[in-house]
């Protein structure tokens, strides 16, 4: 039976989103002969007047799109439609308007590409509006439960690894300790993986407590072994030693993670007298060209998600497990966050490489 399906990207962008939209479009049109409608700017496209949508055609993807970072559909990570701040500063619930927009388009189902936060919101919306929903995980943080790899994560790790490659020569030239602050929200996956791949001496992640004294003696040891520089990777959600979060208040009033790199740099400079410098990697981790691995996962996820719609299997999320794509119940990931487990084999690898990863018993 012919169908008309919608697709949108939601939450922070990352590399590989254009590749997943392409894969879903090719599968929906070429295999099933369906119409696929791209909804712009996340769910905001459904409440715009006129609606901000575009019918997607395989030819749209003949050029460079799948190779590019970002999402050509646009996205939004501003708040929750159930509880938005309106023009007069009042709280408003936009969920009914979004559902109304979806129904107006006569869509049979919706494919939503998002992280754990977006999934929770989209699932709630779809339950309320009786909308058939399939989710696809994307987030550089790689913190979606039951899923080994989210779209965008591999590229972010690659960017952070490249940054360490570029920091090492300048660290050595100036005999400095270089601190690289990476994203990842409450999960240390980017820091741990890039830190190992990029030859870091110290990796600090939110999941493992550290001590400034141990970091400093690790640096002293490196020095006494004849090396005059060091590389330190710190995940943005690592707390100060006293347990306080490092945050920055932006002009819009929002408080965001930031500043832990500078804190670590200052504290170890005080103790070791090492010259320190900080690089905050920021959004280059999200906007880079997708790696081959992100393109592969995106392609596999896009095809599989459309096949789930064809089988009318809804309230599911496509996931990567055991080197392949499968799907799980959306409820099994809702409200959960996959952080680095202390028993993660990579922690052992790091310790085996004499990398300081915190106070591990
Ligand atoms: O969740 C993805 C992420 O890039 C986090 O790693 C980071 O903390 C956050 O989004 C940054 O969000 P924004 O783009 O709003 O600054």
CSV table of C-alpha atoms and ligand atoms in Angstrom, one decimal:
chain,number,residue,atom,x,y,z
A,1,UNK,CA,0.0,0.0,0.0
A,2,UNK,CA,1.3,3.4,-0.9
A,3,UNK,CA,2.4,5.6,2.1
A,4,UNK,CA,3.4,9.1,2.8
A,5,UNK,CA,5.9,9.4,5.6
A,6,UNK,CA,7.6,12.3,7.4
A,7,UNK,CA,11.2,12.6,8.5
A,8,UNK,CA,12.8,15.2,10.7
A,9,UNK,CA,16.1,15.8,12.6
A,10,UNK,CA,15.8,17.0,16.2
A,11,UNK,CA,18.2,18.2,18.9
A,12,UNK,CA,21.9,19.2,18.2
A,13,UNK,CA,23.2,18.5,14.8
A,14,UNK,CA,26.1,16.1,14.0
A,15,UNK,CA,27.9,14.6,11.1
A,16,UNK,CA,26.0,11.9,9.1
A,17,UNK,CA,22.5,13.4,9.3
A,18,UNK,CA,22.3,14.1,5.6
A,19,UNK,CA,23.5,10.6,4.9
A,20,UNK,CA,20.6,9.1,7.0
A,21,UNK,CA,18.0,11.3,5.3
A,22,UNK,CA,19.4,10.2,1.9
A,23,UNK,CA,19.2,6.5,2.9
A,24,UNK,CA,15.6,6.8,4.1
A,25,UNK,CA,14.6,8.7,0.9
A,26,UNK,CA,16.2,6.2,-1.4
A,27,UNK,CA,14.6,3.2,0.4
A,28,UNK,CA,11.1,4.8,0.7
A,29,UNK,CA,11.0,5.9,-2.9
A,30,UNK,CA,12.9,3.3,-4.8
A,31,UNK,CA,11.9,0.2,-2.9
A,32,UNK,CA,8.3,1.1,-1.8
A,33,UNK,CA,7.3,3.9,-4.1
A,34,UNK,CA,6.2,6.0,-1.2
A,35,UNK,CA,6.3,9.8,-0.7
A,36,UNK,CA,8.7,11.1,1.9
A,37,UNK,CA,8.3,14.6,3.4
A,38,UNK,CA,11.2,16.3,5.0
A,39,UNK,CA,10.1,18.5,7.9
A,40,UNK,CA,12.3,21.5,8.5
A,41,UNK,CA,13.8,22.7,11.8
A,42,UNK,CA,12.6,19.7,13.8
A,43,UNK,CA,9.0,19.8,14.9
A,44,UNK,CA,9.0,23.6,14.3
A,45,UNK,CA,8.4,23.0,10.6
A,46,UNK,CA,5.0,21.6,11.5
A,47,UNK,CA,3.8,24.8,13.3
A,48,UNK,CA,5.2,27.3,10.8
A,49,UNK,CA,2.7,29.1,8.6
A,50,UNK,CA,2.9,28.0,5.8
A,51,UNK,CA,4.4,24.7,7.0
A,52,UNK,CA,8.1,24.4,6.4
A,53,UNK,CA,8.3,21.1,4.6
A,54,UNK,CA,9.8,19.7,1.4
A,55,UNK,CA,9.1,16.5,-0.6
A,56,UNK,CA,12.3,14.5,-0.8
A,57,UNK,CA,13.4,12.9,-4.1
A,58,UNK,CA,16.3,10.6,-4.7
A,59,UNK,CA,17.7,13.2,-7.2
A,60,UNK,CA,18.1,15.6,-4.3
A,61,UNK,CA,21.0,13.4,-3.2
A,62,UNK,CA,22.9,13.1,-6.4
A,63,UNK,CA,25.4,15.7,-5.4
A,64,UNK,CA,27.5,16.3,-2.3
A,65,UNK,CA,24.8,16.3,0.3
A,66,UNK,CA,25.6,12.9,2.0
A,67,UNK,CA,29.3,13.9,2.3
A,68,UNK,CA,28.4,17.1,4.2
A,69,UNK,CA,28.1,17.7,7.9
A,70,UNK,CA,25.0,19.3,9.5
A,71,UNK,CA,21.4,18.6,8.5
A,72,UNK,CA,20.0,20.3,5.4
A,73,UNK,CA,16.6,20.0,7.0
A,74,UNK,CA,17.6,22.1,9.9
A,75,UNK,CA,17.1,21.2,13.5
A,76,UNK,CA,16.3,22.7,16.9
A,77,UNK,CA,17.5,22.0,20.4
A,78,UNK,CA,15.7,24.8,22.0
A,79,UNK,CA,13.4,23.5,24.7
A,80,UNK,CA,10.6,21.1,24.9
A,81,UNK,CA,7.4,21.8,22.8
A,82,UNK,CA,5.3,20.7,25.8
A,83,UNK,CA,6.8,23.6,27.8
A,84,UNK,CA,8.2,26.4,25.6
A,85,UNK,CA,8.7,30.0,26.5
A,86,UNK,CA,6.4,32.1,24.3
A,87,UNK,CA,7.0,35.7,23.0
A,88,UNK,CA,5.8,37.3,26.3
A,89,UNK,CA,8.0,35.0,28.4
A,90,UNK,CA,5.0,32.8,29.3
A,91,UNK,CA,5.1,29.0,29.2
A,92,UNK,CA,3.2,27.5,26.4
A,93,UNK,CA,2.4,24.0,25.2
A,94,UNK,CA,2.8,23.6,21.4
A,95,UNK,CA,2.2,19.9,21.3
A,96,UNK,CA,-1.4,20.1,19.9
A,97,UNK,CA,-0.3,22.5,17.2
A,98,UNK,CA,2.5,20.1,16.1
A,99,UNK,CA,0.1,17.1,16.1
A,100,UNK,CA,-2.4,19.2,14.1
A,101,UNK,CA,0.3,20.0,11.5
A,102,UNK,CA,1.2,16.3,11.2
A,103,UNK,CA,-2.4,15.3,10.7
A,104,UNK,CA,-2.9,18.1,8.1
A,105,UNK,CA,-0.1,16.5,6.0
A,106,UNK,CA,-1.9,13.2,6.1
A,107,UNK,CA,1.3,11.4,7.0
A,108,UNK,CA,1.1,7.6,7.8
A,109,UNK,CA,4.1,7.7,10.1
A,110,UNK,CA,7.1,9.7,11.3
A,111,UNK,CA,10.8,8.9,11.3
A,112,UNK,CA,12.6,11.1,14.0
A,113,UNK,CA,16.4,11.3,14.1
A,114,UNK,CA,17.5,12.5,17.5
A,115,UNK,CA,19.4,11.9,20.7
A,116,UNK,CA,17.9,10.6,24.0
A,117,UNK,CA,16.3,13.9,24.9
A,118,UNK,CA,14.6,14.3,21.5
A,119,UNK,CA,13.5,10.7,21.5
A,120,UNK,CA,11.7,11.2,24.8
A,121,UNK,CA,9.9,14.3,23.5
A,122,UNK,CA,9.0,12.8,20.1
A,123,UNK,CA,7.7,9.6,21.7
A,124,UNK,CA,5.5,11.7,24.1
A,125,UNK,CA,4.2,13.7,21.1
A,126,UNK,CA,3.5,10.6,19.0
A,127,UNK,CA,1.8,8.9,21.9
A,128,UNK,CA,-0.4,11.9,22.5
A,129,UNK,CA,-1.2,12.3,18.8
A,130,UNK,CA,-1.5,8.6,18.0
A,131,UNK,CA,1.3,9.0,15.5
A,132,UNK,CA,3.2,5.9,14.2
A,133,UNK,CA,6.8,6.6,15.1
A,134,UNK,CA,10.2,5.1,14.4
A,135,UNK,CA,13.4,6.6,16.0
A,136,UNK,CA,17.0,6.8,14.7
A,137,UNK,CA,19.7,7.6,17.2
A,138,UNK,CA,22.2,10.4,16.5
A,139,UNK,CA,24.4,12.2,19.0
A,140,UNK,CA,28.1,12.9,19.3
A,141,UNK,CA,27.7,12.0,23.0
A,142,UNK,CA,27.0,8.3,22.1
A,143,UNK,CA,24.9,8.1,25.2
A,144,UNK,CA,21.7,6.3,23.8
A,145,UNK,CA,21.0,3.2,25.9
A,146,UNK,CA,21.0,-0.2,24.2
A,147,UNK,CA,22.9,1.2,21.3
A,148,UNK,CA,26.6,0.8,20.6
A,149,UNK,CA,27.0,3.6,18.1
A,150,UNK,CA,25.0,6.7,17.4
A,151,UNK,CA,25.3,8.7,14.2
A,152,UNK,CA,27.9,11.5,14.6
A,153,UNK,CA,29.9,10.0,17.4
A,154,UNK,CA,32.7,8.5,15.2
A,155,UNK,CA,33.2,11.8,13.5
A,156,UNK,CA,33.4,13.7,16.8
A,157,UNK,CA,36.0,11.2,18.1
A,158,UNK,CA,37.9,11.6,14.9
A,159,UNK,CA,38.0,15.4,15.2
A,160,UNK,CA,39.1,15.2,18.8
A,161,UNK,CA,41.8,12.7,17.8
A,162,UNK,CA,43.0,15.0,15.1
A,163,UNK,CA,43.1,17.9,17.5
A,164,UNK,CA,45.4,15.9,19.8
A,165,UNK,CA,47.6,15.1,16.7
A,166,UNK,CA,47.9,18.8,16.2
A,167,UNK,CA,48.5,19.7,19.8
A,168,UNK,CA,51.3,17.2,20.3
A,169,UNK,CA,53.9,19.0,18.1
A,170,UNK,CA,53.2,22.4,19.6
A,171,UNK,CA,53.2,20.9,23.2
A,172,UNK,CA,56.6,19.4,22.5
A,173,UNK,CA,58.0,22.5,20.9
A,174,UNK,CA,57.1,24.7,23.9
A,175,UNK,CA,57.5,22.0,26.7
A,176,UNK,CA,53.9,22.6,27.7
A,177,UNK,CA,51.0,20.6,29.1
A,178,UNK,CA,48.1,20.9,26.7
A,179,UNK,CA,44.6,20.5,27.9
A,180,UNK,CA,41.9,19.6,25.4
A,181,UNK,CA,38.3,20.1,26.5
A,182,UNK,CA,35.9,18.0,24.5
A,183,UNK,CA,32.1,17.7,24.4
A,184,UNK,CA,30.0,14.7,25.4
A,185,UNK,CA,27.6,16.1,28.0
A,186,UNK,CA,27.5,13.7,31.0
A,187,UNK,CA,29.2,10.8,29.1
A,188,UNK,CA,33.0,10.5,28.7
A,189,UNK,CA,32.9,8.4,25.5
A,190,UNK,CA,34.5,11.1,23.3
A,191,UNK,CA,37.2,11.9,25.8
A,192,UNK,CA,38.1,8.2,26.5
A,193,UNK,CA,38.2,7.1,22.9
A,194,UNK,CA,39.9,10.1,21.4
A,195,UNK,CA,42.3,10.2,24.4
A,196,UNK,CA,43.5,6.7,23.8
A,197,UNK,CA,43.6,7.1,20.0
A,198,UNK,CA,45.4,10.5,20.2
A,199,UNK,CA,48.1,9.4,22.7
A,200,UNK,CA,46.9,11.4,25.7
A,201,UNK,CA,48.7,11.0,29.1
A,202,UNK,CA,45.7,11.9,31.2
A,203,UNK,CA,42.0,11.4,30.4
A,204,UNK,CA,39.4,12.9,32.7
A,205,UNK,CA,35.8,11.7,32.3
A,206,UNK,CA,32.7,12.6,34.4
A,207,UNK,CA,32.2,9.0,35.4
A,208,UNK,CA,35.5,8.6,37.3
A,209,UNK,CA,36.7,10.8,40.2
A,210,UNK,CA,40.1,12.3,39.8
A,211,UNK,CA,42.6,14.0,42.2
A,212,UNK,CA,44.6,17.1,41.2
A,213,UNK,CA,47.5,15.6,43.3
A,214,UNK,CA,47.5,12.4,41.2
A,215,UNK,CA,47.4,14.4,38.0
A,216,UNK,CA,50.3,16.5,39.1
A,217,UNK,CA,52.4,13.5,40.2
A,218,UNK,CA,51.6,11.8,36.8
A,219,UNK,CA,53.0,14.9,35.1
A,220,UNK,CA,56.1,14.9,37.4
A,221,UNK,CA,56.7,11.2,36.5
A,222,UNK,CA,56.5,12.0,32.8
A,223,UNK,CA,59.1,14.8,33.4
A,224,UNK,CA,61.4,12.6,35.4
A,225,UNK,CA,61.3,10.0,32.6
A,226,UNK,CA,62.7,12.6,30.3
A,227,UNK,CA,59.6,13.9,28.4
A,228,UNK,CA,59.0,17.6,28.6
A,229,UNK,CA,55.4,17.8,27.5
A,230,UNK,CA,52.0,16.2,28.1
A,231,UNK,CA,48.5,15.9,26.6
A,232,UNK,CA,45.4,16.0,28.8
A,233,UNK,CA,41.9,15.4,27.6
A,234,UNK,CA,39.0,16.5,29.8
A,235,UNK,CA,35.3,15.9,29.1
A,236,UNK,CA,33.1,19.0,29.5
A,237,UNK,CA,31.0,17.6,32.4
A,238,UNK,CA,34.0,16.7,34.6
A,239,UNK,CA,33.5,18.5,37.9
A,240,UNK,CA,35.9,20.6,39.8
A,241,UNK,CA,37.7,18.7,42.6
A,242,UNK,CA,35.2,20.0,45.2
A,243,UNK,CA,32.3,18.6,43.2
A,244,UNK,CA,31.1,21.8,41.6
A,245,UNK,CA,30.2,21.9,37.9
A,246,UNK,CA,32.1,24.1,35.6
A,247,UNK,CA,29.5,26.2,33.8
A,248,UNK,CA,29.2,29.4,31.8
A,249,UNK,CA,26.1,31.7,31.8
A,250,UNK,CA,25.3,32.9,28.4
A,251,UNK,CA,23.6,36.2,27.5
A,252,UNK,CA,20.3,34.4,26.8
A,253,UNK,CA,20.4,33.4,30.5
A,254,UNK,CA,21.1,29.7,29.8
A,255,UNK,CA,23.8,28.0,31.8
A,256,UNK,CA,25.9,25.6,29.8
A,257,UNK,CA,28.8,23.3,30.5
A,258,UNK,CA,32.2,25.0,30.0
A,259,UNK,CA,35.4,26.0,31.8
A,260,UNK,CA,36.7,22.7,33.2
A,261,UNK,CA,39.7,22.8,30.9
A,262,UNK,CA,40.8,26.1,32.2
A,263,UNK,CA,40.2,25.0,35.8
A,264,UNK,CA,42.4,21.9,35.3
A,265,UNK,CA,45.1,23.9,33.5
A,266,UNK,CA,45.3,26.5,36.3
A,267,UNK,CA,45.3,24.0,39.1
A,268,UNK,CA,48.1,21.8,37.7
A,269,UNK,CA,50.1,24.9,36.7
A,270,UNK,CA,50.0,26.0,40.3
A,271,UNK,CA,51.1,22.6,41.6
A,272,UNK,CA,53.6,21.5,39.0
A,273,UNK,CA,54.7,24.9,37.7
A,274,UNK,CA,54.2,23.4,34.2
A,275,UNK,CA,53.2,25.9,31.5
A,276,UNK,CA,49.7,25.0,30.4
A,277,UNK,CA,47.4,25.9,27.6
A,278,UNK,CA,43.8,25.1,26.9
A,279,UNK,CA,41.9,24.2,23.7
A,280,UNK,CA,38.2,24.1,23.9
A,281,UNK,CA,37.2,22.0,20.8
A,282,UNK,CA,33.5,22.9,20.8
A,283,UNK,CA,31.2,22.6,17.8
A,284,UNK,CA,33.9,21.5,15.3
A,285,UNK,CA,33.1,18.1,16.8
A,286,UNK,CA,29.6,18.4,15.4
A,287,UNK,CA,30.1,20.2,12.0
A,288,UNK,CA,32.8,18.1,10.4
A,289,UNK,CA,32.5,16.0,7.3
A,290,UNK,CA,31.2,12.5,8.4
A,291,UNK,CA,33.7,9.7,8.6
A,292,UNK,CA,33.1,6.6,6.5
A,293,UNK,CA,31.8,4.8,9.6
A,294,UNK,CA,29.2,7.5,10.3
A,295,UNK,CA,28.1,7.3,6.7
A,296,UNK,CA,27.8,3.5,6.9
A,297,UNK,CA,25.8,3.6,10.2
A,298,UNK,CA,23.6,6.4,8.8
A,299,UNK,CA,22.9,4.4,5.6
A,300,UNK,CA,22.1,1.2,7.5
A,301,UNK,CA,19.8,3.1,10.0
A,302,UNK,CA,18.0,4.9,7.2
A,303,UNK,CA,17.2,1.8,5.2
A,304,UNK,CA,16.2,-0.2,8.3
A,305,UNK,CA,13.9,2.5,9.7
A,306,UNK,CA,11.9,2.6,6.4
A,307,UNK,CA,11.7,-1.2,6.5
A,308,UNK,CA,10.3,-1.0,10.0
A,309,UNK,CA,7.6,1.4,8.8
A,310,UNK,CA,6.9,-1.1,5.9
A,311,UNK,CA,6.4,-3.8,8.5
A,312,UNK,CA,4.3,-1.4,10.6
A,313,UNK,CA,6.6,-1.9,13.6
A,314,UNK,CA,6.2,1.3,15.6
A,315,UNK,CA,7.4,2.8,18.9
A,316,UNK,CA,10.8,1.3,18.0
A,317,UNK,CA,14.2,2.8,17.7
A,318,UNK,CA,16.8,1.5,15.3
A,319,UNK,CA,20.1,0.6,17.1
A,320,UNK,CA,23.6,-0.7,16.4
A,321,UNK,CA,24.5,-3.9,18.2
A,322,UNK,CA,27.1,-6.6,17.6
A,323,UNK,CA,28.3,-5.1,14.3
A,324,UNK,CA,24.8,-4.9,12.8
A,325,UNK,CA,21.6,-2.9,12.8
A,326,UNK,CA,18.5,-4.0,14.7
A,327,UNK,CA,15.7,-2.4,16.7
A,328,UNK,CA,14.5,-2.2,20.3
A,329,UNK,CA,11.4,-0.8,22.0
A,330,UNK,CA,11.6,2.9,22.5
A,331,UNK,CA,10.5,2.5,26.1
A,332,UNK,CA,13.7,0.6,26.8
A,333,UNK,CA,15.8,3.6,26.2
A,334,UNK,CA,13.5,6.4,27.5
A,335,UNK,CA,15.0,8.4,30.3
A,336,UNK,CA,18.2,6.4,30.3
A,337,UNK,CA,21.7,7.6,29.4
A,338,UNK,CA,24.6,5.3,28.5
A,339,UNK,CA,27.6,6.6,30.2
A,340,UNK,CA,31.1,5.0,30.4
A,341,UNK,CA,31.0,2.0,32.6
A,342,UNK,CA,33.9,1.6,35.0
A,343,UNK,CA,34.3,-1.9,33.6
A,344,UNK,CA,34.5,-0.7,30.0
A,345,UNK,CA,37.4,-2.6,28.3
A,346,UNK,CA,38.8,0.7,27.2
A,347,UNK,CA,39.4,1.8,30.8
A,348,UNK,CA,41.6,-1.3,31.1
A,349,UNK,CA,43.4,-0.3,27.8
A,350,UNK,CA,44.0,3.2,29.1
A,351,UNK,CA,45.4,1.9,32.4
A,352,UNK,CA,47.5,-0.6,30.5
A,353,UNK,CA,49.0,2.3,28.5
A,354,UNK,CA,49.8,4.1,31.7
A,355,UNK,CA,47.3,6.8,31.1
A,356,UNK,CA,45.9,8.4,34.2
A,357,UNK,CA,42.1,8.0,34.0
A,358,UNK,CA,41.2,8.9,37.6
A,359,UNK,CA,41.1,7.2,41.0
A,360,UNK,CA,40.5,3.6,40.0
A,361,UNK,CA,40.8,1.1,42.7
B,1,LIG,O1,24.4,16.8,22.9
B,1,LIG,C1,25.3,17.2,21.9
B,1,LIG,C2,26.1,18.4,22.4
B,1,LIG,O2,27.0,18.7,21.4
B,1,LIG,C3,26.9,18.2,23.7
B,1,LIG,O3,28.0,17.4,23.6
B,1,LIG,C4,27.1,19.6,24.1
B,1,LIG,O4,27.2,19.7,25.5
B,1,LIG,C5,25.8,20.3,23.6
B,1,LIG,O5,25.3,19.5,22.6
B,1,LIG,C6,26.1,21.7,23.1
B,1,LIG,O6,24.8,22.2,22.8
B,1,LIG,P1,24.7,23.6,22.0
B,1,LIG,O7,24.8,23.4,20.6
B,1,LIG,O8,23.3,24.1,22.4
B,1,LIG,O9,25.7,24.6,22.5
